[in-house]
Amino acid sequence: MAIVLGRPPADDVAEVLVDEATLAAKVRELGAKLTADYQGRDVVLVSVLKGALPFLADLMRAMPIHVALDFLEVSSYGSSTETSGVVRILKDLAKPIEGRHVLVVEDILDTGHTLSYVMTHLRGMNPASLRLCALLDKPARRQVQIEVDYRGFVIPDKFVVGYGLDFAERYRNLPFIGVLKPEVYAQDAG
Ligand code: IMP
Ligand code: MG
């Protein structure tokens, strides 16, 4: 059988929305603000797998204070570019957060269904404080009202990939945020 070599992920990108240097500068800025705001307190960074991983990894290294990490995994039924609004917890936190200062670190706020569910779930565990840090925000798509305490970039109503964000589980490893060529979205890899 012949081996078919696929083209590299970057070849499928039509437009770079946020480049690497701009991402890095924003992460440093958010890290400095969080460091000042959480000074003298231990904070639990809670991320939703898997899209927030690159952001979390960079952000925590821009925070020279004590942090602990924990993870949630959720599934929302729907297609690869649309959330249905039905959210389910696949993996819950490993440790209780009662009385802890919790910062949710997320990749993107779209309709708001996922984060609204996650914030309510976490609030029910009685943390001392609960805040939200989202790298990207697409306000035009919002269906559920949600308060964002720390925001990276407001972006237009486009489906984006890279820096953790996927289309059909691909493109998470692109080091920038971009939009794919229309023909890539058309042939949903499943
Ligand atoms: P929401 O529940 O509609 O706010 O969607 C949140 C989740 O949908 C995110 O955590 C992402 O996994 C996914 N998502 C929303 N918009 C995009 C996008 O533009 N690119 C990739 N994933 C997205
Ligand atoms: Mg996704």
PDB file of C-alpha atoms and ligand atoms in Angstrom:
ATOM      1  CA  MET A   1       0.000   0.000   0.000  1.00  0.00           C
ATOM      2  CA  ALA A   2       1.357   3.412  -0.921  1.00  0.00           C
ATOM      3  CA  ILE A   3       1.949   5.878   1.877  1.00  0.00           C
ATOM      4  CA  VAL A   4       0.097   9.133   1.235  1.00  0.00           C
ATOM      5  CA  LEU A   5       1.760  12.048   2.933  1.00  0.00           C
ATOM      6  CA  GLY A   6      -0.721  14.682   4.078  1.00  0.00           C
ATOM      7  CA  ARG A   7       0.101  18.345   3.686  1.00  0.00           C
ATOM      8  CA  PRO A   8       1.180  20.113   6.876  1.00  0.00           C
ATOM      9  CA  PRO A   9      -1.634  21.696   8.974  1.00  0.00           C
ATOM     10  CA  ALA A  10      -0.432  25.239   8.222  1.00  0.00           C
ATOM     11  CA  ASP A  11      -1.138  24.674   4.509  1.00  0.00           C
ATOM     12  CA  ASP A  12      -4.864  24.519   5.323  1.00  0.00           C
ATOM     13  CA  VAL A  13      -4.893  28.000   6.873  1.00  0.00           C
ATOM     14  CA  ALA A  14      -6.557  30.828   4.930  1.00  0.00           C
ATOM     15  CA  GLU A  15      -5.903  33.633   7.394  1.00  0.00           C
ATOM     16  CA  VAL A  16      -3.897  34.173  10.589  1.00  0.00           C
ATOM     17  CA  LEU A  17      -6.096  36.045  13.062  1.00  0.00           C
ATOM     18  CA  VAL A  18      -3.664  36.265  16.009  1.00  0.00           C
ATOM     19  CA  ASP A  19       0.018  35.558  15.385  1.00  0.00           C
ATOM     20  CA  GLU A  20       2.500  33.969  17.813  1.00  0.00           C
ATOM     21  CA  ALA A  21       4.100  37.205  19.017  1.00  0.00           C
ATOM     22  CA  THR A  22       0.721  38.818  19.676  1.00  0.00           C
ATOM     23  CA  LEU A  23      -0.404  35.724  21.623  1.00  0.00           C
ATOM     24  CA  ALA A  24       2.781  35.753  23.692  1.00  0.00           C
ATOM     25  CA  ALA A  25       2.436  39.462  24.513  1.00  0.00           C
ATOM     26  CA  LYS A  26      -1.188  38.997  25.599  1.00  0.00           C
ATOM     27  CA  VAL A  27      -0.310  36.006  27.780  1.00  0.00           C
ATOM     28  CA  ARG A  28       2.403  38.075  29.497  1.00  0.00           C
ATOM     29  CA  GLU A  29      -0.073  40.920  30.054  1.00  0.00           C
ATOM     30  CA  LEU A  30      -2.760  38.580  31.492  1.00  0.00           C
ATOM     31  CA  GLY A  31      -0.146  36.823  33.633  1.00  0.00           C
ATOM     32  CA  ALA A  32       1.023  40.131  35.128  1.00  0.00           C
ATOM     33  CA  LYS A  33      -2.551  41.177  35.936  1.00  0.00           C
ATOM     34  CA  LEU A  34      -3.385  37.790  37.495  1.00  0.00           C
ATOM     35  CA  THR A  35      -0.151  37.792  39.482  1.00  0.00           C
ATOM     36  CA  ALA A  36      -1.044  41.180  40.975  1.00  0.00           C
ATOM     37  CA  ASP A  37      -4.666  40.207  41.651  1.00  0.00           C
ATOM     38  CA  TYR A  38      -3.824  36.863  43.305  1.00  0.00           C
ATOM     39  CA  GLN A  39      -0.749  38.095  45.193  1.00  0.00           C
ATOM     40  CA  GLY A  40      -0.412  36.297  48.556  1.00  0.00           C
ATOM     41  CA  ARG A  41      -3.073  33.702  47.717  1.00  0.00           C
ATOM     42  CA  ASP A  42      -2.745  30.194  46.321  1.00  0.00           C
ATOM     43  CA  VAL A  43      -4.869  29.732  43.246  1.00  0.00           C
ATOM     44  CA  VAL A  44      -6.234  26.595  41.587  1.00  0.00           C
ATOM     45  CA  LEU A  45      -6.170  26.901  37.819  1.00  0.00           C
ATOM     46  CA  VAL A  46      -9.000  24.802  36.416  1.00  0.00           C
ATOM     47  CA  SER A  47      -8.952  24.123  32.696  1.00  0.00           C
ATOM     48  CA  VAL A  48     -11.387  22.422  30.431  1.00  0.00           C
ATOM     49  CA  LEU A  49      -9.669  19.767  28.328  1.00  0.00           C
ATOM     50  CA  LYS A  50      -8.359  19.872  25.722  1.00  0.00           C
ATOM     51  CA  GLY A  51      -8.420  23.230  23.944  1.00  0.00           C
ATOM     52  CA  ALA A  52      -7.087  25.336  26.823  1.00  0.00           C
ATOM     53  CA  LEU A  53      -3.841  23.345  27.244  1.00  0.00           C
ATOM     54  CA  PRO A  54      -1.393  25.576  25.310  1.00  0.00           C
ATOM     55  CA  PHE A  55      -2.906  28.720  26.844  1.00  0.00           C
ATOM     56  CA  LEU A  56      -2.755  27.218  30.345  1.00  0.00           C
ATOM     57  CA  ALA A  57       0.844  26.066  29.870  1.00  0.00           C
ATOM     58  CA  ASP A  58       1.962  29.532  28.762  1.00  0.00           C
ATOM     59  CA  LEU A  59      -0.198  31.489  31.220  1.00  0.00           C
ATOM     60  CA  MET A  60       0.951  29.629  34.343  1.00  0.00           C
ATOM     61  CA  ARG A  61       4.566  30.298  33.414  1.00  0.00           C
ATOM     62  CA  ALA A  62       3.701  34.002  33.298  1.00  0.00           C
ATOM     63  CA  MET A  63       2.404  33.784  36.912  1.00  0.00           C
ATOM     64  CA  PRO A  64       5.258  33.695  39.469  1.00  0.00           C
ATOM     65  CA  ILE A  65       2.899  32.809  42.374  1.00  0.00           C
ATOM     66  CA  HIS A  66       1.783  29.440  43.824  1.00  0.00           C
ATOM     67  CA  VAL A  67      -0.668  27.669  41.556  1.00  0.00           C
ATOM     68  CA  ALA A  68      -2.214  24.206  41.505  1.00  0.00           C
ATOM     69  CA  LEU A  69      -3.755  22.636  38.410  1.00  0.00           C
ATOM     70  CA  ASP A  70      -6.914  20.656  37.953  1.00  0.00           C
ATOM     71  CA  PHE A  71      -8.925  19.605  34.926  1.00  0.00           C
ATOM     72  CA  LEU A  72     -12.444  19.031  33.788  1.00  0.00           C
ATOM     73  CA  GLU A  73     -13.506  17.318  30.625  1.00  0.00           C
ATOM     74  CA  VAL A  74     -16.901  18.045  29.200  1.00  0.00           C
ATOM     75  CA  SER A  75     -18.699  17.009  26.088  1.00  0.00           C
ATOM     76  CA  SER A  76     -21.300  19.042  24.313  1.00  0.00           C
ATOM     77  CA  TYR A  77     -23.366  17.239  21.775  1.00  0.00           C
ATOM     78  CA  GLY A  78     -23.348  18.799  18.345  1.00  0.00           C
ATOM     79  CA  SER A  79     -21.348  18.975  15.131  1.00  0.00           C
ATOM     80  CA  SER A  80     -17.649  19.833  14.997  1.00  0.00           C
ATOM     81  CA  THR A  81     -18.310  23.570  14.613  1.00  0.00           C
ATOM     82  CA  GLU A  82     -21.525  24.045  16.638  1.00  0.00           C
ATOM     83  CA  THR A  83     -22.354  23.395  20.302  1.00  0.00           C
ATOM     84  CA  SER A  84     -25.804  21.994  20.976  1.00  0.00           C
ATOM     85  CA  GLY A  85     -26.217  23.482  24.433  1.00  0.00           C
ATOM     86  CA  VAL A  86     -26.405  20.050  26.084  1.00  0.00           C
ATOM     87  CA  VAL A  87     -23.288  19.751  28.252  1.00  0.00           C
ATOM     88  CA  ARG A  88     -22.137  16.663  30.150  1.00  0.00           C
ATOM     89  CA  ILE A  89     -19.154  16.177  32.528  1.00  0.00           C
ATOM     90  CA  LEU A  90     -16.846  13.421  31.250  1.00  0.00           C
ATOM     91  CA  LYS A  91     -14.114  13.948  33.851  1.00  0.00           C
ATOM     92  CA  ASP A  92     -14.547  15.862  37.093  1.00  0.00           C
ATOM     93  CA  LEU A  93     -11.915  17.621  39.240  1.00  0.00           C
ATOM     94  CA  ALA A  94      -9.389  15.384  41.005  1.00  0.00           C
ATOM     95  CA  LYS A  95      -9.523  17.329  44.297  1.00  0.00           C
ATOM     96  CA  PRO A  96     -12.133  19.345  46.228  1.00  0.00           C
ATOM     97  CA  ILE A  97     -11.964  23.128  45.714  1.00  0.00           C
ATOM     98  CA  GLU A  98     -13.984  24.103  48.775  1.00  0.00           C
ATOM     99  CA  GLY A  99     -12.486  27.268  50.294  1.00  0.00           C
ATOM    100  CA  ARG A 100      -9.919  27.599  47.474  1.00  0.00           C
ATOM    101  CA  HIS A 101      -9.440  30.478  45.053  1.00  0.00           C
ATOM    102  CA  VAL A 102     -10.302  29.096  41.640  1.00  0.00           C
ATOM    103  CA  LEU A 103      -9.513  30.576  38.253  1.00  0.00           C
ATOM    104  CA  VAL A 104     -11.050  28.869  35.238  1.00  0.00           C
ATOM    105  CA  VAL A 105      -8.715  29.072  32.248  1.00  0.00           C
ATOM    106  CA  GLU A 106     -10.516  28.566  28.941  1.00  0.00           C
ATOM    107  CA  ASP A 107      -9.627  28.828  25.282  1.00  0.00           C
ATOM    108  CA  ILE A 108     -12.769  30.359  23.862  1.00  0.00           C
ATOM    109  CA  LEU A 109     -16.153  31.696  24.853  1.00  0.00           C
ATOM    110  CA  ASP A 110     -18.633  31.141  22.044  1.00  0.00           C
ATOM    111  CA  THR A 111     -22.353  30.601  22.769  1.00  0.00           C
ATOM    112  CA  GLY A 112     -21.490  30.465  26.478  1.00  0.00           C
ATOM    113  CA  HIS A 113     -23.293  27.146  27.079  1.00  0.00           C
ATOM    114  CA  THR A 114     -20.173  25.186  28.053  1.00  0.00           C
ATOM    115  CA  LEU A 115     -18.704  27.785  30.409  1.00  0.00           C
ATOM    116  CA  SER A 116     -22.014  28.655  31.997  1.00  0.00           C
ATOM    117  CA  TYR A 117     -22.479  24.968  32.837  1.00  0.00           C
ATOM    118  CA  VAL A 118     -18.883  24.664  34.087  1.00  0.00           C
ATOM    119  CA  MET A 119     -19.061  27.801  36.266  1.00  0.00           C
ATOM    120  CA  THR A 120     -22.336  26.658  37.862  1.00  0.00           C
ATOM    121  CA  HIS A 121     -20.857  23.208  38.478  1.00  0.00           C
ATOM    122  CA  LEU A 122     -17.755  24.707  40.161  1.00  0.00           C
ATOM    123  CA  ARG A 123     -19.718  27.275  42.176  1.00  0.00           C
ATOM    124  CA  GLY A 124     -21.630  24.352  43.670  1.00  0.00           C
ATOM    125  CA  MET A 125     -18.336  23.094  45.175  1.00  0.00           C
ATOM    126  CA  ASN A 126     -18.084  26.245  47.353  1.00  0.00           C
ATOM    127  CA  PRO A 127     -14.742  27.770  46.327  1.00  0.00           C
ATOM    128  CA  ALA A 128     -13.601  30.900  48.229  1.00  0.00           C
ATOM    129  CA  SER A 129     -13.650  32.739  44.911  1.00  0.00           C
ATOM    130  CA  LEU A 130     -14.342  31.808  41.310  1.00  0.00           C
ATOM    131  CA  ARG A 131     -13.204  33.798  38.294  1.00  0.00           C
ATOM    132  CA  LEU A 132     -12.966  33.208  34.574  1.00  0.00           C
ATOM    133  CA  CYS A 133     -10.077  33.868  32.208  1.00  0.00           C
ATOM    134  CA  ALA A 134     -10.839  33.293  28.523  1.00  0.00           C
ATOM    135  CA  LEU A 135      -8.256  33.779  25.798  1.00  0.00           C
ATOM    136  CA  LEU A 136     -10.795  34.397  23.028  1.00  0.00           C
ATOM    137  CA  ASP A 137     -14.285  35.818  23.078  1.00  0.00           C
ATOM    138  CA  LYS A 138     -16.819  35.745  20.236  1.00  0.00           C
ATOM    139  CA  PRO A 139     -19.533  38.017  21.709  1.00  0.00           C
ATOM    140  CA  ALA A 140     -21.593  37.954  18.501  1.00  0.00           C
ATOM    141  CA  ARG A 141     -22.389  34.283  19.135  1.00  0.00           C
ATOM    142  CA  ARG A 142     -23.480  34.553  22.773  1.00  0.00           C
ATOM    143  CA  GLN A 143     -26.690  32.779  23.759  1.00  0.00           C
ATOM    144  CA  VAL A 144     -26.074  32.570  27.508  1.00  0.00           C
ATOM    145  CA  GLN A 145     -25.047  35.624  29.554  1.00  0.00           C
ATOM    146  CA  ILE A 146     -21.681  35.046  31.253  1.00  0.00           C
ATOM    147  CA  GLU A 147     -19.240  37.307  33.089  1.00  0.00           C
ATOM    148  CA  VAL A 148     -15.600  37.201  31.953  1.00  0.00           C
ATOM    149  CA  ASP A 149     -13.077  38.519  34.484  1.00  0.00           C
ATOM    150  CA  TYR A 150      -9.995  38.299  32.253  1.00  0.00           C
ATOM    151  CA  ARG A 151     -10.209  38.324  28.468  1.00  0.00           C
ATOM    152  CA  GLY A 152      -7.484  37.986  25.843  1.00  0.00           C
ATOM    153  CA  PHE A 153      -8.965  38.927  22.486  1.00  0.00           C
ATOM    154  CA  VAL A 154     -12.403  39.720  21.153  1.00  0.00           C
ATOM    155  CA  ILE A 155     -12.655  38.043  17.750  1.00  0.00           C
ATOM    156  CA  PRO A 156     -15.248  38.160  14.949  1.00  0.00           C
ATOM    157  CA  ASP A 157     -17.810  35.431  14.336  1.00  0.00           C
ATOM    158  CA  LYS A 158     -15.462  33.022  12.557  1.00  0.00           C
ATOM    159  CA  PHE A 159     -14.609  29.404  13.381  1.00  0.00           C
ATOM    160  CA  VAL A 160     -10.962  29.482  14.447  1.00  0.00           C
ATOM    161  CA  VAL A 161      -8.286  26.821  14.995  1.00  0.00           C
ATOM    162  CA  GLY A 162      -4.810  26.643  16.489  1.00  0.00           C
ATOM    163  CA  TYR A 163      -3.160  27.258  19.878  1.00  0.00           C
ATOM    164  CA  GLY A 164      -5.286  24.417  21.269  1.00  0.00           C
ATOM    165  CA  LEU A 165      -8.448  24.929  19.241  1.00  0.00           C
ATOM    166  CA  ASP A 166      -9.454  22.135  16.915  1.00  0.00           C
ATOM    167  CA  PHE A 167     -11.535  21.345  13.912  1.00  0.00           C
ATOM    168  CA  ALA A 168     -12.394  17.618  14.040  1.00  0.00           C
ATOM    169  CA  GLU A 169      -9.493  17.199  16.569  1.00  0.00           C
ATOM    170  CA  ARG A 170      -6.955  18.603  14.131  1.00  0.00           C
ATOM    171  CA  TYR A 171      -4.950  21.876  14.085  1.00  0.00           C
ATOM    172  CA  ARG A 172      -4.566  22.159  17.891  1.00  0.00           C
ATOM    173  CA  ASN A 173      -0.794  22.254  17.378  1.00  0.00           C
ATOM    174  CA  LEU A 174      -0.707  25.347  15.175  1.00  0.00           C
ATOM    175  CA  PRO A 175       1.211  28.005  17.160  1.00  0.00           C
ATOM    176  CA  PHE A 176      -1.164  30.817  16.055  1.00  0.00           C
ATOM    177  CA  ILE A 177      -4.935  31.367  15.848  1.00  0.00           C
ATOM    178  CA  GLY A 178      -6.231  31.113  12.300  1.00  0.00           C
ATOM    179  CA  VAL A 179      -9.145  30.430  10.011  1.00  0.00           C
ATOM    180  CA  LEU A 180      -9.100  27.423   7.698  1.00  0.00           C
ATOM    181  CA  LYS A 181      -9.667  27.430   3.970  1.00  0.00           C
ATOM    182  CA  PRO A 182     -13.356  26.878   3.161  1.00  0.00           C
ATOM    183  CA  GLU A 183     -12.656  23.562   1.407  1.00  0.00           C
ATOM    184  CA  VAL A 184     -11.201  22.125   4.641  1.00  0.00           C
ATOM    185  CA  TYR A 185     -14.396  22.817   6.599  1.00  0.00           C
ATOM    186  CA  ALA A 186     -16.422  21.359   3.730  1.00  0.00           C
ATOM    187  CA  GLN A 187     -14.714  17.949   4.015  1.00  0.00           C
ATOM    188  CA  ASP A 188     -15.350  17.335   7.737  1.00  0.00           C
ATOM    189  CA  ALA A 189     -12.772  14.716   8.737  1.00  0.00           C
ATOM    190  CA  GLY A 190     -15.244  13.471  11.350  1.00  0.00           C
TER     191      GLY A 190
HETATM  192  P1  IMP B   1     -19.739  27.308  23.702  1.00  0.00           P
HETATM  193  O1  IMP B   1     -20.368  26.329  24.645  1.00  0.00           O
HETATM  194  O2  IMP B   1     -20.573  27.520  22.483  1.00  0.00           O
HETATM  195  O3  IMP B   1     -19.335  28.617  24.344  1.00  0.00           O
HETATM  196  O4  IMP B   1     -18.474  26.609  23.075  1.00  0.00           O
HETATM  197  C1  IMP B   1     -17.352  26.400  23.766  1.00  0.00           C
HETATM  198  C2  IMP B   1     -16.524  25.310  23.148  1.00  0.00           C
HETATM  199  O5  IMP B   1     -16.817  25.126  21.756  1.00  0.00           O
HETATM  200  C3  IMP B   1     -15.073  25.701  23.227  1.00  0.00           C
HETATM  201  O6  IMP B   1     -14.506  25.291  24.451  1.00  0.00           O
HETATM  202  C4  IMP B   1     -14.507  25.017  22.022  1.00  0.00           C
HETATM  203  O7  IMP B   1     -14.167  23.683  22.313  1.00  0.00           O
HETATM  204  C5  IMP B   1     -15.625  25.016  21.018  1.00  0.00           C
HETATM  205  N1  IMP B   1     -15.517  26.170  20.085  1.00  0.00           N
HETATM  206  C6  IMP B   1     -16.304  27.266  20.039  1.00  0.00           C
HETATM  207  N2  IMP B   1     -15.922  28.104  19.064  1.00  0.00           N
HETATM  208  C7  IMP B   1     -14.848  27.523  18.482  1.00  0.00           C
HETATM  209  C8  IMP B   1     -13.984  27.913  17.399  1.00  0.00           C
HETATM  210  O8  IMP B   1     -14.094  28.974  16.755  1.00  0.00           O
HETATM  211  N3  IMP B   1     -12.990  27.030  17.084  1.00  0.00           N
HETATM  212  C9  IMP B   1     -12.799  25.854  17.758  1.00  0.00           C
HETATM  213  N4  IMP B   1     -13.582  25.464  18.768  1.00  0.00           N
HETATM  214  C10 IMP B   1     -14.604  26.285  19.126  1.00  0.00           C
HETATM  215 MG    MG B   2     -13.552  21.540  20.351  1.00  0.00          MG
END
